[in-house]
Amino acid sequence: ASLISQSAPTGHDRRQSRHMHALVLAAAALHRFAAPLAALRPRCAVACLNRLLLEPSECAGDGTATLPADDPRTQHVRVVLRARDGASIRAGVLDRGSSDEATVCWLPGGADDPPGLRLALGEPSRLRPAERPRIDLLLAMPRPLQFGRLLPMVASLGVGTVYVTAAAKTEKSFFSSHLLREDQAAQQQLRAALVEGLAQAGDTAVPRVVVDRRLRSLLRDRLPQYGRRLVAHPRREGRDARTVGEALSGLASSQAAIDAGEGQDGAGSGPRVLLAVGPEGGWDEPAELELLREHGFEEVTLGSRTLRTDVAVVSLLSVAHASLG
């Protein structure tokens, strides 16, 4: 005999069951369409995390910027920071400079409308100049989704320029990424991804992105001078390769070294470094590695493991910045 007594379902039970079934279907439909709808929501060109960032076009000549009440940055200052009139917050103007003492001034709102925000950063000459990081990245184009996730990471860690190119193991379809299109909407999305990383790090120097599918011509014609050029590749038996820390250990930052390895305007103190990261299958052996060596690259390694592009880039940039100090 059954241990659980069962009775025939009543009309109320059947109606309740139908209601529950409808709720389950509705929840499934919401789950199915939530992600696509979220992807359609416009992204703000500038975010507000550890520093409120402004576009140069948003700033007046007297160093003030006025933001509407519905701007995400205004909401962040009001709801998250809870800053009052006269409070100081960290702010900056992209590619211009930053201030840790930007003054908050709330503008009068309507009866039911929250106030707008006026931010006073002071005279532009008083901003701390945006210093471009000493490290640039030469990147074999990864999968488009991975590329989009990687942009805020590299901006947060600090790079001056990202050179995007093709390697022998790079799929041609990867260059169909909407972030690499030249139309205004795509360029705004690319910039928004980079600014997202800057807001996390509190920096204002937006990394430049240069796309050239031809690796050989990029190496020959488009790269400036560098104090070190390093190419990352998994360690192989019978082939010596130093770590990034070892390769950068002797890189001085004297004025003579700066003059010899500057390579780009307004870029940090010390000789510049270029890190080359290949596709997830590695650079083609031996052709691409020999080509890179011919253009002054020294092979470095993170070990014998073949890493995902995002893991390799984040690891290499972290070690390189720690080695440069």
PDB file of N, CA and C in Angstrom, residues 90-136:
ATOM      1  N   ARG A  90      36.445  62.008  -6.489  1.00  0.00           N
ATOM      2  CA  ARG A  90      37.482  61.768  -7.489  1.00  0.00           C
ATOM      3  C   ARG A  90      36.852  61.823  -8.878  1.00  0.00           C
ATOM      4  N   ALA A  91      37.421  62.639  -9.750  1.00  0.00           N
ATOM      5  CA  ALA A  91      36.889  62.786 -11.099  1.00  0.00           C
ATOM      6  C   ALA A  91      38.041  62.988 -12.066  1.00  0.00           C
ATOM      7  N   GLY A  92      37.734  62.948 -13.349  1.00  0.00           N
ATOM      8  CA  GLY A  92      38.767  63.144 -14.352  1.00  0.00           C
ATOM      9  C   GLY A  92      38.173  63.399 -15.719  1.00  0.00           C
ATOM     10  N   VAL A  93      38.982  63.977 -16.601  1.00  0.00           N
ATOM     11  CA  VAL A  93      38.598  64.218 -17.982  1.00  0.00           C
ATOM     12  C   VAL A  93      39.446  63.299 -18.854  1.00  0.00           C
ATOM     13  N   LEU A  94      38.786  62.506 -19.690  1.00  0.00           N
ATOM     14  CA  LEU A  94      39.480  61.499 -20.479  1.00  0.00           C
ATOM     15  C   LEU A  94      40.565  62.127 -21.353  1.00  0.00           C
ATOM     16  N   ASP A  95      41.758  61.552 -21.253  1.00  0.00           N
ATOM     17  CA  ASP A  95      42.943  61.980 -22.000  1.00  0.00           C
ATOM     18  C   ASP A  95      43.414  63.385 -21.632  1.00  0.00           C
ATOM     19  N   ARG A  96      42.879  63.959 -20.563  1.00  0.00           N
ATOM     20  CA  ARG A  96      43.310  65.282 -20.127  1.00  0.00           C
ATOM     21  C   ARG A  96      43.985  65.215 -18.752  1.00  0.00           C
ATOM     22  N   GLY A  97      43.290  64.663 -17.772  1.00  0.00           N
ATOM     23  CA  GLY A  97      43.860  64.608 -16.436  1.00  0.00           C
ATOM     24  C   GLY A  97      42.802  64.323 -15.388  1.00  0.00           C
ATOM     25  N   SER A  98      43.211  64.294 -14.124  1.00  0.00           N
ATOM     26  CA  SER A  98      42.325  63.889 -13.041  1.00  0.00           C
ATOM     27  C   SER A  98      42.471  64.821 -11.851  1.00  0.00           C
ATOM     28  N   SER A  99      41.475  64.761 -10.980  1.00  0.00           N
ATOM     29  CA  SER A  99      41.481  65.531  -9.742  1.00  0.00           C
ATOM     30  C   SER A  99      40.845  64.678  -8.655  1.00  0.00           C
ATOM     31  N   ASP A 100      41.418  64.739  -7.461  1.00  0.00           N
ATOM     32  CA  ASP A 100      40.836  64.043  -6.316  1.00  0.00           C
ATOM     33  C   ASP A 100      39.970  64.966  -5.474  1.00  0.00           C
ATOM     34  N   GLU A 101      39.783  66.203  -5.945  1.00  0.00           N
ATOM     35  CA  GLU A 101      39.033  67.188  -5.160  1.00  0.00           C
ATOM     36  C   GLU A 101      38.019  67.916  -6.034  1.00  0.00           C
ATOM     37  N   ALA A 102      37.309  67.176  -6.879  1.00  0.00           N
ATOM     38  CA  ALA A 102      36.241  67.774  -7.671  1.00  0.00           C
ATOM     39  C   ALA A 102      35.061  68.077  -6.745  1.00  0.00           C
ATOM     40  N   THR A 103      34.503  69.274  -6.844  1.00  0.00           N
ATOM     41  CA  THR A 103      33.473  69.733  -5.913  1.00  0.00           C
ATOM     42  C   THR A 103      32.076  69.475  -6.473  1.00  0.00           C
ATOM     43  N   VAL A 104      31.219  68.907  -5.629  1.00  0.00           N
ATOM     44  CA  VAL A 104      29.846  68.588  -6.001  1.00  0.00           C
ATOM     45  C   VAL A 104      28.940  69.783  -5.729  1.00  0.00           C
ATOM     46  N   CYS A 105      28.094  70.111  -6.708  1.00  0.00           N
ATOM     47  CA  CYS A 105      27.080  71.151  -6.529  1.00  0.00           C
ATOM     48  C   CYS A 105      25.767  70.635  -7.122  1.00  0.00           C
ATOM     49  N   TRP A 106      24.754  70.450  -6.288  1.00  0.00           N
ATOM     50  CA  TRP A 106      23.466  69.932  -6.754  1.00  0.00           C
ATOM     51  C   TRP A 106      22.613  71.073  -7.278  1.00  0.00           C
ATOM     52  N   LEU A 107      22.035  70.866  -8.448  1.00  0.00           N
ATOM     53  CA  LEU A 107      21.194  71.868  -9.081  1.00  0.00           C
ATOM     54  C   LEU A 107      19.743  71.668  -8.676  1.00  0.00           C
ATOM     55  N   PRO A 108      18.944  72.730  -8.599  1.00  0.00           N
ATOM     56  CA  PRO A 108      17.541  72.588  -8.187  1.00  0.00           C
ATOM     57  C   PRO A 108      16.771  71.692  -9.149  1.00  0.00           C
ATOM     58  N   GLY A 109      15.969  70.800  -8.594  1.00  0.00           N
ATOM     59  CA  GLY A 109      15.124  69.930  -9.389  1.00  0.00           C
ATOM     60  C   GLY A 109      13.669  70.327  -9.237  1.00  0.00           C
ATOM     61  N   GLY A 110      12.805  69.678 -10.003  1.00  0.00           N
ATOM     62  CA  GLY A 110      11.388  69.955  -9.902  1.00  0.00           C
ATOM     63  C   GLY A 110      10.780  69.292  -8.683  1.00  0.00           C
ATOM     64  N   ALA A 111       9.460  69.413  -8.551  1.00  0.00           N
ATOM     65  CA  ALA A 111       8.754  68.848  -7.395  1.00  0.00           C
ATOM     66  C   ALA A 111       8.953  67.345  -7.316  1.00  0.00           C
ATOM     67  N   ASP A 112       8.884  66.688  -8.465  1.00  0.00           N
ATOM     68  CA  ASP A 112       9.022  65.229  -8.485  1.00  0.00           C
ATOM     69  C   ASP A 112      10.308  64.781  -9.158  1.00  0.00           C
ATOM     70  N   ASP A 113      11.147  65.718  -9.556  1.00  0.00           N
ATOM     71  CA  ASP A 113      12.362  65.372 -10.291  1.00  0.00           C
ATOM     72  C   ASP A 113      13.587  65.515  -9.397  1.00  0.00           C
ATOM     73  N   PRO A 114      14.515  64.534  -9.442  1.00  0.00           N
ATOM     74  CA  PRO A 114      15.759  64.662  -8.676  1.00  0.00           C
ATOM     75  C   PRO A 114      16.640  65.750  -9.266  1.00  0.00           C
ATOM     76  N   PRO A 115      17.570  66.277  -8.487  1.00  0.00           N
ATOM     77  CA  PRO A 115      18.415  67.375  -8.977  1.00  0.00           C
ATOM     78  C   PRO A 115      19.481  66.897  -9.956  1.00  0.00           C
ATOM     79  N   GLY A 116      19.911  67.818 -10.821  1.00  0.00           N
ATOM     80  CA  GLY A 116      21.057  67.566 -11.678  1.00  0.00           C
ATOM     81  C   GLY A 116      22.348  67.835 -10.911  1.00  0.00           C
ATOM     82  N   LEU A 117      23.460  67.573 -11.565  1.00  0.00           N
ATOM     83  CA  LEU A 117      24.760  67.681 -10.895  1.00  0.00           C
ATOM     84  C   LEU A 117      25.679  68.613 -11.674  1.00  0.00           C
ATOM     85  N   ARG A 118      26.285  69.566 -10.953  1.00  0.00           N
ATOM     86  CA  ARG A 118      27.372  70.357 -11.525  1.00  0.00           C
ATOM     87  C   ARG A 118      28.647  70.002 -10.770  1.00  0.00           C
ATOM     88  N   LEU A 119      29.664  69.660 -11.534  1.00  0.00           N
ATOM     89  CA  LEU A 119      30.930  69.223 -10.958  1.00  0.00           C
ATOM     90  C   LEU A 119      32.014  70.227 -11.322  1.00  0.00           C
ATOM     91  N   ALA A 120      32.728  70.715 -10.317  1.00  0.00           N
ATOM     92  CA  ALA A 120      33.799  71.692 -10.545  1.00  0.00           C
ATOM     93  C   ALA A 120      35.143  71.017 -10.321  1.00  0.00           C
ATOM     94  N   LEU A 121      35.902  70.848 -11.424  1.00  0.00           N
ATOM     95  CA  LEU A 121      37.213  70.219 -11.342  1.00  0.00           C
ATOM     96  C   LEU A 121      38.334  71.237 -11.207  1.00  0.00           C
ATOM     97  N   GLY A 122      38.016  72.521 -11.319  1.00  0.00           N
ATOM     98  CA  GLY A 122      39.053  73.542 -11.264  1.00  0.00           C
ATOM     99  C   GLY A 122      39.611  73.825 -12.636  1.00  0.00           C
ATOM    100  N   GLU A 123      40.543  74.731 -12.694  1.00  0.00           N
ATOM    101  CA  GLU A 123      41.167  75.098 -13.961  1.00  0.00           C
ATOM    102  C   GLU A 123      41.819  73.876 -14.615  1.00  0.00           C
ATOM    103  N   PRO A 124      41.675  73.734 -15.940  1.00  0.00           N
ATOM    104  CA  PRO A 124      42.283  72.577 -16.622  1.00  0.00           C
ATOM    105  C   PRO A 124      43.769  72.425 -16.339  1.00  0.00           C
ATOM    106  N   SER A 125      44.478  73.516 -16.138  1.00  0.00           N
ATOM    107  CA  SER A 125      45.919  73.450 -15.878  1.00  0.00           C
ATOM    108  C   SER A 125      46.236  72.813 -14.524  1.00  0.00           C
ATOM    109  N   ARG A 126      45.237  72.753 -13.642  1.00  0.00           N
ATOM    110  CA  ARG A 126      45.462  72.187 -12.312  1.00  0.00           C
ATOM    111  C   ARG A 126      45.194  70.691 -12.262  1.00  0.00           C
ATOM    112  N   LEU A 127      44.685  70.127 -13.350  1.00  0.00           N
ATOM    113  CA  LEU A 127      44.447  68.690 -13.381  1.00  0.00           C
ATOM    114  C   LEU A 127      45.777  67.936 -13.409  1.00  0.00           C
ATOM    115  N   ARG A 128      45.797  66.783 -12.750  1.00  0.00           N
ATOM    116  CA  ARG A 128      46.979  65.922 -12.801  1.00  0.00           C
ATOM    117  C   ARG A 128      47.011  65.288 -14.188  1.00  0.00           C
ATOM    118  N   PRO A 129      48.067  65.522 -14.985  1.00  0.00           N
ATOM    119  CA  PRO A 129      48.067  65.068 -16.389  1.00  0.00           C
ATOM    120  C   PRO A 129      47.881  63.558 -16.508  1.00  0.00           C
ATOM    121  N   ALA A 130      47.182  63.159 -17.578  1.00  0.00           N
ATOM    122  CA  ALA A 130      47.005  61.735 -17.866  1.00  0.00           C
ATOM    123  C   ALA A 130      48.323  61.165 -18.378  1.00  0.00           C
ATOM    124  N   GLU A 131      48.896  60.239 -17.654  1.00  0.00           N
ATOM    125  CA  GLU A 131      50.177  59.643 -18.027  1.00  0.00           C
ATOM    126  C   GLU A 131      49.932  58.303 -18.705  1.00  0.00           C
ATOM    127  N   ARG A 132      50.350  58.212 -19.961  1.00  0.00           N
ATOM    128  CA  ARG A 132      50.102  56.982 -20.716  1.00  0.00           C
ATOM    129  C   ARG A 132      51.003  55.867 -20.200  1.00  0.00           C
ATOM    130  N   PRO A 133      50.432  54.671 -19.922  1.00  0.00           N
ATOM    131  CA  PRO A 133      51.240  53.562 -19.406  1.00  0.00           C
ATOM    132  C   PRO A 133      52.409  53.218 -20.315  1.00  0.00           C
ATOM    133  N   ARG A 134      53.457  52.650 -19.727  1.00  0.00           N
ATOM    134  CA  ARG A 134      54.697  52.356 -20.463  1.00  0.00           C
ATOM    135  C   ARG A 134      54.595  51.107 -21.327  1.00  0.00           C
ATOM    136  N   ILE A 135      53.531  50.340 -21.166  1.00  0.00           N
ATOM    137  CA  ILE A 135      53.426  49.048 -21.857  1.00  0.00           C
ATOM    138  C   ILE A 135      52.389  49.133 -22.966  1.00  0.00           C
ATOM    139  N   ASP A 136      52.757  48.634 -24.147  1.00  0.00           N
ATOM    140  CA  ASP A 136      51.829  48.466 -25.260  1.00  0.00           C
ATOM    141  C   ASP A 136      51.629  46.968 -25.502  1.00  0.00           C
TER     142      ASP A 136
END
